[in-house]
Amino acid sequence: MSEPTLLVADDHPLFRTAVLHVLRERLPQFRTLEAASAATLGSALQEHPEVELVLLDLSMPGAHGFSALLHVRGEYPQLPVVIISSNDHPRVIRRAQQFGAVGFIPKSAPAEAMGGAIEAVLAGDSWFPPMAAERSEADAELAARLAQLTPQQFRVLLCLADGLLNKQIAGELGLAENTVKVHVTAILKKLACHSRTQAAVLVKSLETEDAA
């Protein structure tokens, strides 16, 4: 039987080390894994179905703000995700919650608070700092539109946002170019976008200023 595992996804090695130290001190019964980019996060989740919780930074190579959170929630809807970020603006916290995170831990939180928050989430609770920001209907609508995409369509959408052409997307994702065209058509329809540029702008709206 696979050992229960926690995955820390953050591109800052020193912070990853600090979080892993907290996890090993407070939760020694769990194995820990690391990821430093959206790509390595995806690979780790594919290779390790025993992962029980993801601790996710908002700013990593290959991610557009909340896109990594939405991607994980889309592919692994039963897997809880806690955002760990240095940007703890109330709107950022609220958006994380609306996009499916079960917790939000500011990077400035002391180790004791971080450990307690993680334990609470593993026990089935959610954990968020006090928030002043109101729920955003626009974010709720955006989350619902993005939830219509299949995992593969979401990958294609992120490539669109990076400005890749269909041929380049095909090479990046190992797909036939015609398959990419079909996905792009479906993406634009599901998101009610009239152009690739409009879809890219929608992804841009997932980004957070100074997200970290």
Coordinates of C-alpha atoms in Angstrom, one line a residue:
M1 CA 0.0 0.0 0.0
S2 CA 1.4 3.4 -0.9
E3 CA 2.5 5.8 1.8
P4 CA 0.3 8.9 2.3
T5 CA 2.1 11.8 0.7
L6 CA 2.1 15.6 0.7
L7 CA 3.2 17.6 -2.3
V8 CA 4.8 21.0 -2.0
A9 CA 4.8 23.0 -5.2
D10 CA 6.9 26.2 -5.0
D11 CA 9.7 27.5 -7.2
H12 CA 11.7 29.0 -4.3
P13 CA 14.1 26.3 -2.9
L14 CA 14.5 27.9 0.5
F15 CA 10.8 28.2 1.1
R16 CA 10.2 24.7 -0.1
T17 CA 12.8 23.5 2.4
A18 CA 11.1 25.5 5.2
V19 CA 7.7 24.0 4.4
L20 CA 9.1 20.5 4.2
H21 CA 10.7 21.0 7.6
V22 CA 7.4 22.0 9.1
L23 CA 5.7 19.0 7.5
R24 CA 8.3 16.5 8.7
E25 CA 8.1 17.9 12.2
R26 CA 4.3 18.0 12.5
L27 CA 3.3 15.2 10.2
P28 CA 6.1 12.6 10.3
Q29 CA 3.6 9.9 9.1
F30 CA 3.5 11.5 5.7
R31 CA 6.0 11.2 2.9
T32 CA 6.8 14.5 1.1
L33 CA 7.4 15.4 -2.5
E34 CA 8.5 18.6 -4.2
A35 CA 7.7 20.4 -7.5
A36 CA 9.2 23.6 -8.7
S37 CA 7.0 24.3 -11.8
A38 CA 3.6 23.6 -13.2
A39 CA 5.0 20.9 -15.4
T40 CA 6.8 19.0 -12.6
L41 CA 3.6 19.4 -10.5
G42 CA 1.6 17.7 -13.2
S43 CA 4.1 14.9 -13.6
A44 CA 4.3 14.3 -9.8
L45 CA 0.5 14.0 -9.5
Q46 CA 0.4 11.6 -12.4
E47 CA 3.2 9.4 -10.9
H48 CA 2.0 9.6 -7.3
P49 CA -1.8 8.9 -6.9
E50 CA -1.1 8.6 -3.2
V51 CA -0.8 12.3 -2.8
E52 CA -3.4 13.5 -0.3
L53 CA -2.7 17.2 -0.2
V54 CA -1.1 19.8 -2.5
L55 CA 0.5 23.0 -1.0
L56 CA 0.7 25.3 -4.0
D57 CA 2.5 28.6 -4.6
L58 CA 0.6 31.0 -6.9
S59 CA 3.7 32.0 -8.9
M60 CA 5.6 29.2 -10.7
P61 CA 7.1 28.7 -14.1
G62 CA 4.4 27.5 -16.5
A63 CA 1.5 28.9 -14.4
H64 CA -0.7 32.0 -14.9
G65 CA -1.6 32.9 -11.3
F66 CA -4.6 30.7 -10.4
S67 CA -4.3 28.5 -13.5
A68 CA -2.3 25.8 -11.7
L69 CA -5.0 25.6 -9.0
L70 CA -7.8 25.4 -11.6
H71 CA -5.8 22.7 -13.5
V72 CA -5.3 20.5 -10.4
R73 CA -8.9 21.0 -9.4
G74 CA -10.1 20.0 -12.9
E75 CA -7.9 16.9 -13.1
Y76 CA -8.1 15.8 -9.5
P77 CA -11.4 17.1 -8.1
Q78 CA -11.1 15.1 -4.9
L79 CA -7.6 16.3 -4.1
P80 CA -7.5 19.2 -1.6
V81 CA -5.2 22.1 -2.5
V82 CA -3.9 24.8 -0.1
I83 CA -2.5 28.0 -1.5
I84 CA 0.7 29.3 0.1
S85 CA 1.5 32.8 -1.0
S86 CA 3.3 35.9 0.0
N87 CA 0.4 37.9 -1.5
D88 CA -2.3 37.7 1.2
H89 CA -4.5 40.5 -0.1
P90 CA -8.1 39.8 0.8
R91 CA -9.1 39.6 -2.9
V92 CA -6.4 37.1 -3.6
I93 CA -7.5 34.9 -0.7
R94 CA -11.2 35.2 -1.8
R95 CA -10.3 34.3 -5.4
A96 CA -8.3 31.2 -4.1
Q97 CA -11.4 30.1 -2.2
Q98 CA -13.7 30.7 -5.2
F99 CA -11.4 28.8 -7.5
G100 CA -11.5 25.7 -5.3
A101 CA -8.7 25.9 -2.7
V102 CA -9.6 24.5 0.7
G103 CA -7.1 26.7 2.4
F104 CA -4.8 29.7 2.1
I105 CA -1.6 30.2 4.2
P106 CA 0.3 33.4 4.0
K107 CA 4.1 32.8 3.6
S108 CA 4.5 35.2 6.5
A109 CA 2.7 32.8 8.8
P110 CA 4.8 31.3 11.6
A111 CA 5.6 27.6 11.4
E112 CA 3.2 26.8 14.2
A113 CA 0.3 28.4 12.4
M114 CA 1.3 26.8 9.1
G115 CA 1.4 23.4 10.7
G116 CA -2.0 23.9 12.4
A117 CA -3.6 25.0 9.2
I118 CA -2.3 21.9 7.3
E119 CA -3.5 19.6 10.0
A120 CA -6.9 21.2 10.0
V121 CA -7.2 20.7 6.2
L122 CA -6.1 17.1 6.4
A123 CA -8.8 16.6 9.1
G124 CA -11.4 17.7 6.5
D125 CA -11.7 21.4 7.5
S126 CA -10.9 24.5 5.4
W127 CA -8.5 27.1 6.7
F128 CA -8.5 30.8 5.5
P129 CA -7.3 34.0 7.2
P130 CA -10.0 36.5 8.0
M131 CA -11.1 38.2 4.8
A132 CA -12.7 41.6 4.1
A133 CA -13.1 41.0 0.3
E134 CA -16.6 40.3 -1.0
R135 CA -17.4 37.3 -3.1
S136 CA -17.0 38.2 -6.7
E137 CA -19.8 37.0 -9.1
A138 CA -17.4 37.6 -12.0
D139 CA -14.9 35.2 -10.5
A140 CA -17.7 32.7 -9.8
E141 CA -18.8 32.9 -13.5
L142 CA -15.2 32.6 -14.7
A143 CA -14.6 29.5 -12.5
A144 CA -17.8 27.9 -13.9
R145 CA -16.8 28.6 -17.5
L146 CA -13.3 27.1 -17.0
A147 CA -14.8 24.1 -15.2
Q148 CA -16.4 23.1 -18.5
L149 CA -13.0 22.4 -20.1
T150 CA -11.5 19.0 -20.1
P151 CA -8.0 18.7 -18.7
Q152 CA -6.6 18.5 -22.2
Q153 CA -8.5 21.6 -23.3
F154 CA -7.2 23.4 -20.3
R155 CA -3.6 22.5 -21.3
V156 CA -4.3 23.8 -24.8
L157 CA -5.8 27.0 -23.3
L158 CA -2.6 27.7 -21.4
C159 CA -0.6 27.2 -24.5
L160 CA -2.9 29.7 -26.3
A161 CA -2.3 32.2 -23.5
D162 CA 1.5 31.8 -24.1
G163 CA 0.9 32.8 -27.7
L164 CA 1.7 29.4 -29.3
L165 CA 0.4 28.5 -32.7
N166 CA -1.6 25.3 -33.3
K167 CA 1.5 23.5 -34.7
Q168 CA 3.6 24.6 -31.7
I169 CA 0.8 23.4 -29.3
A170 CA 0.7 20.1 -31.1
G171 CA 4.4 19.6 -30.6
E172 CA 4.3 20.8 -27.0
L173 CA 1.4 18.4 -26.0
G174 CA 2.2 15.5 -28.3
L175 CA -1.1 15.9 -30.3
A176 CA -2.0 16.0 -33.9
E177 CA -2.4 19.5 -35.3
N178 CA -6.0 18.7 -36.3
T179 CA -6.8 17.6 -32.8
V180 CA -5.5 20.9 -31.5
K181 CA -7.8 22.8 -33.9
V182 CA -10.8 20.8 -32.6
H183 CA -9.8 21.6 -29.0
V184 CA -9.4 25.3 -29.8
T185 CA -12.8 25.4 -31.4
A186 CA -14.3 23.7 -28.4
I187 CA -12.5 26.0 -26.0
L188 CA -13.7 29.2 -27.7
K189 CA -17.2 27.9 -27.7
K190 CA -17.2 26.8 -24.0
L191 CA -15.6 30.1 -22.9
A192 CA -17.9 32.2 -25.1
C193 CA -14.7 33.8 -26.7
H194 CA -14.7 35.0 -30.2
S195 CA -10.9 34.7 -30.7
R196 CA -7.7 33.2 -29.4
T197 CA -6.7 36.6 -28.2
Q198 CA -9.9 36.9 -26.1
A199 CA -9.2 33.5 -24.6
A200 CA -5.7 34.6 -23.8
V201 CA -7.0 37.7 -22.0
L202 CA -9.3 35.5 -20.0
V203 CA -6.3 33.4 -18.8
K204 CA -4.5 36.7 -18.1
S205 CA -7.3 37.6 -15.7
L206 CA -6.3 34.6 -13.5
E207 CA -3.0 36.3 -12.8
T208 CA -2.4 38.1 -9.6
E209 CA -0.2 41.2 -9.3
D210 CA 3.0 40.3 -7.4
A211 CA 1.7 36.8 -6.9
A212 CA 4.2 34.7 -5.1

